Structure formats: structure tokens, C-alpha cells
Amino acid sequence: MTGYTKILAMAHAVPEKIVTNDDLAQIMDTSDEWIRSRTGIAQRHLAADNETTTDFAAAVAEKLLTQSKISAEQLDFIIVATMTADSVMPSTAAKVQAHIGAVNAFAYDLTAACSGFVFALAQADKLISSGASRCGLVIGAETMSSVVDWSDRSTAVLFGDGAAGLMLDDSGTAPLILAEKLQTDGTRADKLTCFKNEFLKMDGRAIFDFALRDVPKNIMEVTADAEVDYFLLHQANARILDKMAKKLGQPREKFLQNLQHYGNTSAASVPLLLSEMAENGVVKEGQTLLLSGFGGGLTWGSLLIQT
Ligand code: 4VN
């Protein structure tokens, strides 16, 4: 009776407004050359003044319903991973639930910064594979532009806005998640923070080191000796992806990348990469994928999935 988790649809939604590195160089002391060479980012989509995290998450939810032909009433849960909810209460997920009329779904936000989507997908898989729920949405959604200090050129150039997510149900005939490991080290929380009514603050060096020391260890443990088709890592910095490929002894081509177009969208980054690469036909059914998120908390975690 209890089926395995299956991905029925993937979708993403980003704000229309594109801000290039040259655009940023007009308002702060930076340059396209500096941003590209240090991060790989060329542009980012940023919310307009009247757009919020809920808008992007709701747009993703609508697309997921349309693509999967599942009705809103069939949904048992909605989990939104976000660190930039437009309100603490109600949650983004509750607003999405109201927007689409998912009257039978329980809905909540999950906060694990840039690892949020990976944590949320792991939890959603347990809801479904345990038999507790049959069908639900997992969405990562962020408006990082609302927490970025636009006078701090070291962080302002890194982030972008958007949302992406998955429609899941219990029609799978084999496990979706082959291996997983989710981790947190709250003792290093001060390296990346966003306190209430304050801007995001990052010790770039410390987070860079964390990403290259703790994350590869985690990925190696989860991957073990599996043949991975593609690695879909949090899109924080292209240099991290270069170094990660080297550390893991894997070809760089296996590390999918779209941060050049979107910047770092925190909890939206992994699903945004997954959804775009599935739409492009790069990611296909039957492949083995390694999803990995890492960031504030500190949090990090990887899922080895077979789609
Ligand atoms: C994971 C990472 C980052 C991150 C950290 C540092 C950094 C991204 C610092 C040096 C700078 C270029 C940019 Cl690795 C952020 C998160 C949070 O999502 C997670 N860029 N940089 C330089 O001077 O080269």
C-alpha cells in the first residue's frame, strides 16, 4: 500500500527584473570583471518593490498543479523552505495553501538557510514513504534582495531572488532517496547570520572554508561508490564548484551550474537548478543525482536520488 516517493513535476519562477553586474557597478564600487572572476555570477533576477517570496512560491505551486494535473484538494502537505518569508506568521506555506485552495493540506515553512530545500525534500520523502501523506509540494523560495545590505559590495553582488519546487506523490515503485545525510553545527552560527530587522552578514572566508572542508566529506559519505550522473550543488560560487569537483575526483562537467544567471538564491538554488536542467533535457528520468545544500546555521546536507 505504501508507495515510494515520486517526482511528478518540477517548476521554477523568478522575478522578471534582471540586474547585470554592470548595473550593480553603477550603484556600488565593483565591476563585472571582479564579480565574474571571483564568483562566476553575471546577472541575477531581483524582485520588484511589490513582489514577495510568497508571490514566487505561489507561482511555482500553480505551475506544479498544472503540469502534474493534480488538483489542489489532493495535496496533503506544502513545505516551503525559506529564510526570507514576508511574515514570520503566517508562514509562506500557509499563504500558498490559501492562494491555490489546498484545503486538505497542512502547510509550514522550514528554515535551514541554503540547505532548506534539501532538508525539506528529505522530510517530505519521509511523510510519503511512511504512508502518513500521499501527495505534496516542496518549494524553495527566497527574496534575498530584501535582506542584503546594498551598501556592502562583498555580499550584495552574490545573491538573487526566485523560487522552485517539486510535486511529489506516492506512486514510485522504488525509493527516490538512495542515501542521505543532513548536518548542522550551531556552534559556528556566527559565520553567516540574518538577525531580525538586520541585514545578512557573512564571514566569506569562513564560509568558503566550511564549504570546501565539511561539504565534500558529507557528499563522499552519501555518494559512497554510487555512479552519479550529475551533482546539483547549492549555487553559491563557481569557484566552489571547481574546487569541489577536484576534491571529489569527479569531472567538472558533472557539476551543473546556473548561478551565472541567478546568483545565490539560497533555499531556491538547488530546485531552481534541478527544474531548469530538467526543462533543458539535461536531467532525465532514471538518472542518479546528488543534491547538496550548505549555508547558514551552519547547515549542510546531501541526498542521493534516483529520479
Ligand atoms: C556557501 C558559500 C558562500 C560563499 C562564501 C564566500 C564567497 C560565496 C568570498 C570571497 C570572495 C568571493 C565570494 Cl561558499 C555563501 C553561501 C551562502 O549561501 C554558501 N562566496 N566569496 C572573493 O574575494 O573572492
PDB file of N, CA, C and O in Angstrom, residues 19-44:
ATOM      1  N   VAL A  19      19.162  42.125 -13.170  1.00  0.00           N
ATOM      2  CA  VAL A  19      20.179  43.127 -12.821  1.00  0.00           C
ATOM      3  C   VAL A  19      21.546  42.534 -13.157  1.00  0.00           C
ATOM      4  O   VAL A  19      21.938  41.508 -12.591  1.00  0.00           O
ATOM      5  N   THR A  20      22.230  43.146 -14.099  1.00  0.00           N
ATOM      6  CA  THR A  20      23.546  42.644 -14.519  1.00  0.00           C
ATOM      7  C   THR A  20      24.635  43.176 -13.588  1.00  0.00           C
ATOM      8  O   THR A  20      24.401  44.099 -12.795  1.00  0.00           O
ATOM      9  N   ASN A  21      25.827  42.595 -13.712  1.00  0.00           N
ATOM     10  CA  ASN A  21      26.966  43.093 -12.929  1.00  0.00           C
ATOM     11  C   ASN A  21      27.249  44.557 -13.267  1.00  0.00           C
ATOM     12  O   ASN A  21      27.575  45.347 -12.374  1.00  0.00           O
ATOM     13  N   ASP A  22      27.126  44.905 -14.542  1.00  0.00           N
ATOM     14  CA  ASP A  22      27.338  46.309 -14.948  1.00  0.00           C
ATOM     15  C   ASP A  22      26.313  47.235 -14.280  1.00  0.00           C
ATOM     16  O   ASP A  22      26.651  48.349 -13.881  1.00  0.00           O
ATOM     17  N   ASP A  23      25.077  46.755 -14.159  1.00  0.00           N
ATOM     18  CA  ASP A  23      24.054  47.533 -13.447  1.00  0.00           C
ATOM     19  C   ASP A  23      24.485  47.785 -12.003  1.00  0.00           C
ATOM     20  O   ASP A  23      24.358  48.899 -11.492  1.00  0.00           O
ATOM     21  N   LEU A  24      25.029  46.748 -11.351  1.00  0.00           N
ATOM     22  CA  LEU A  24      25.474  46.905  -9.953  1.00  0.00           C
ATOM     23  C   LEU A  24      26.660  47.857  -9.857  1.00  0.00           C
ATOM     24  O   LEU A  24      26.770  48.622  -8.893  1.00  0.00           O
ATOM     25  N   ALA A  25      27.533  47.807 -10.855  1.00  0.00           N
ATOM     26  CA  ALA A  25      28.721  48.676 -10.858  1.00  0.00           C
ATOM     27  C   ALA A  25      28.338  50.159 -10.930  1.00  0.00           C
ATOM     28  O   ALA A  25      29.134  51.022 -10.571  1.00  0.00           O
ATOM     29  N   GLN A  26      27.094  50.436 -11.356  1.00  0.00           N
ATOM     30  CA  GLN A  26      26.587  51.820 -11.389  1.00  0.00           C
ATOM     31  C   GLN A  26      26.249  52.330  -9.991  1.00  0.00           C
ATOM     32  O   GLN A  26      26.253  53.534  -9.764  1.00  0.00           O
ATOM     33  N   ILE A  27      25.886  51.393  -9.101  1.00  0.00           N
ATOM     34  CA  ILE A  27      25.415  51.826  -7.776  1.00  0.00           C
ATOM     35  C   ILE A  27      26.381  51.490  -6.649  1.00  0.00           C
ATOM     36  O   ILE A  27      26.159  51.871  -5.503  1.00  0.00           O
ATOM     37  N   MET A  28      27.450  50.726  -6.943  1.00  0.00           N
ATOM     38  CA  MET A  28      28.457  50.437  -5.905  1.00  0.00           C
ATOM     39  C   MET A  28      29.827  50.239  -6.552  1.00  0.00           C
ATOM     40  O   MET A  28      29.923  50.007  -7.757  1.00  0.00           O
ATOM     41  N   ASP A  29      30.854  50.303  -5.722  1.00  0.00           N
ATOM     42  CA  ASP A  29      32.229  50.204  -6.214  1.00  0.00           C
ATOM     43  C   ASP A  29      32.584  48.736  -6.472  1.00  0.00           C
ATOM     44  O   ASP A  29      33.153  48.058  -5.626  1.00  0.00           O
ATOM     45  N   THR A  30      32.191  48.251  -7.659  1.00  0.00           N
ATOM     46  CA  THR A  30      32.502  46.880  -8.064  1.00  0.00           C
ATOM     47  C   THR A  30      32.574  46.872  -9.584  1.00  0.00           C
ATOM     48  O   THR A  30      32.404  47.916 -10.225  1.00  0.00           O
ATOM     49  N   SER A  31      32.851  45.710 -10.174  1.00  0.00           N
ATOM     50  CA  SER A  31      32.918  45.621 -11.631  1.00  0.00           C
ATOM     51  C   SER A  31      32.489  44.234 -12.095  1.00  0.00           C
ATOM     52  O   SER A  31      32.552  43.264 -11.328  1.00  0.00           O
ATOM     53  N   ASP A  32      32.079  44.177 -13.352  1.00  0.00           N
ATOM     54  CA  ASP A  32      31.688  42.897 -13.956  1.00  0.00           C
ATOM     55  C   ASP A  32      32.847  41.914 -13.862  1.00  0.00           C
ATOM     56  O   ASP A  32      32.658  40.746 -13.509  1.00  0.00           O
ATOM     57  N   GLU A  33      34.063  42.412 -14.145  1.00  0.00           N
ATOM     58  CA  GLU A  33      35.264  41.567 -14.115  1.00  0.00           C
ATOM     59  C   GLU A  33      35.489  40.970 -12.715  1.00  0.00           C
ATOM     60  O   GLU A  33      35.739  39.769 -12.590  1.00  0.00           O
ATOM     61  N   TRP A  34      35.357  41.811 -11.681  1.00  0.00           N
ATOM     62  CA  TRP A  34      35.572  41.316 -10.313  1.00  0.00           C
ATOM     63  C   TRP A  34      34.553  40.240  -9.970  1.00  0.00           C
ATOM     64  O   TRP A  34      34.907  39.151  -9.501  1.00  0.00           O
ATOM     65  N   ILE A  35      33.278  40.523 -10.232  1.00  0.00           N
ATOM     66  CA  ILE A  35      32.209  39.590  -9.834  1.00  0.00           C
ATOM     67  C   ILE A  35      32.329  38.280 -10.612  1.00  0.00           C
ATOM     68  O   ILE A  35      32.265  37.194 -10.028  1.00  0.00           O
ATOM     69  N   ARG A  36      32.527  38.380 -11.932  1.00  0.00           N
ATOM     70  CA  ARG A  36      32.642  37.160 -12.746  1.00  0.00           C
ATOM     71  C   ARG A  36      33.820  36.301 -12.335  1.00  0.00           C
ATOM     72  O   ARG A  36      33.706  35.080 -12.209  1.00  0.00           O
ATOM     73  N   SER A  37      34.985  36.921 -12.140  1.00  0.00           N
ATOM     74  CA  SER A  37      36.189  36.123 -11.869  1.00  0.00           C
ATOM     75  C   SER A  37      36.170  35.526 -10.465  1.00  0.00           C
ATOM     76  O   SER A  37      36.686  34.438 -10.257  1.00  0.00           O
ATOM     77  N   ARG A  38      35.563  36.224  -9.501  1.00  0.00           N
ATOM     78  CA  ARG A  38      35.538  35.711  -8.126  1.00  0.00           C
ATOM     79  C   ARG A  38      34.370  34.775  -7.847  1.00  0.00           C
ATOM     80  O   ARG A  38      34.434  33.974  -6.912  1.00  0.00           O
ATOM     81  N   THR A  39      33.269  34.905  -8.614  1.00  0.00           N
ATOM     82  CA  THR A  39      32.044  34.150  -8.277  1.00  0.00           C
ATOM     83  C   THR A  39      31.424  33.386  -9.453  1.00  0.00           C
ATOM     84  O   THR A  39      30.671  32.443  -9.223  1.00  0.00           O
ATOM     85  N   GLY A  40      31.676  33.819 -10.690  1.00  0.00           N
ATOM     86  CA  GLY A  40      31.024  33.215 -11.853  1.00  0.00           C
ATOM     87  C   GLY A  40      29.666  33.819 -12.162  1.00  0.00           C
ATOM     88  O   GLY A  40      29.033  33.477 -13.164  1.00  0.00           O
ATOM     89  N   ILE A  41      29.207  34.727 -11.297  1.00  0.00           N
ATOM     90  CA  ILE A  41      27.876  35.326 -11.484  1.00  0.00           C
ATOM     91  C   ILE A  41      27.942  36.447 -12.527  1.00  0.00           C
ATOM     92  O   ILE A  41      28.866  37.268 -12.504  1.00  0.00           O
ATOM     93  N   ALA A  42      26.975  36.456 -13.468  1.00  0.00           N
ATOM     94  CA  ALA A  42      26.908  37.502 -14.489  1.00  0.00           C
ATOM     95  C   ALA A  42      25.695  38.410 -14.293  1.00  0.00           C
ATOM     96  O   ALA A  42      25.721  39.584 -14.645  1.00  0.00           O
ATOM     97  N   GLN A  43      24.646  37.844 -13.757  1.00  0.00           N
ATOM     98  CA  GLN A  43      23.404  38.589 -13.524  1.00  0.00           C
ATOM     99  C   GLN A  43      22.597  37.877 -12.455  1.00  0.00           C
ATOM    100  O   GLN A  43      22.934  36.763 -12.051  1.00  0.00           O
ATOM    101  N   ARG A  44      21.550  38.546 -11.990  1.00  0.00           N
ATOM    102  CA  ARG A  44      20.624  37.937 -11.039  1.00  0.00           C
ATOM    103  C   ARG A  44      19.250  38.536 -11.314  1.00  0.00           C
ATOM    104  O   ARG A  44      19.133  39.643 -11.832  1.00  0.00           O
TER     105      ARG A  44
END
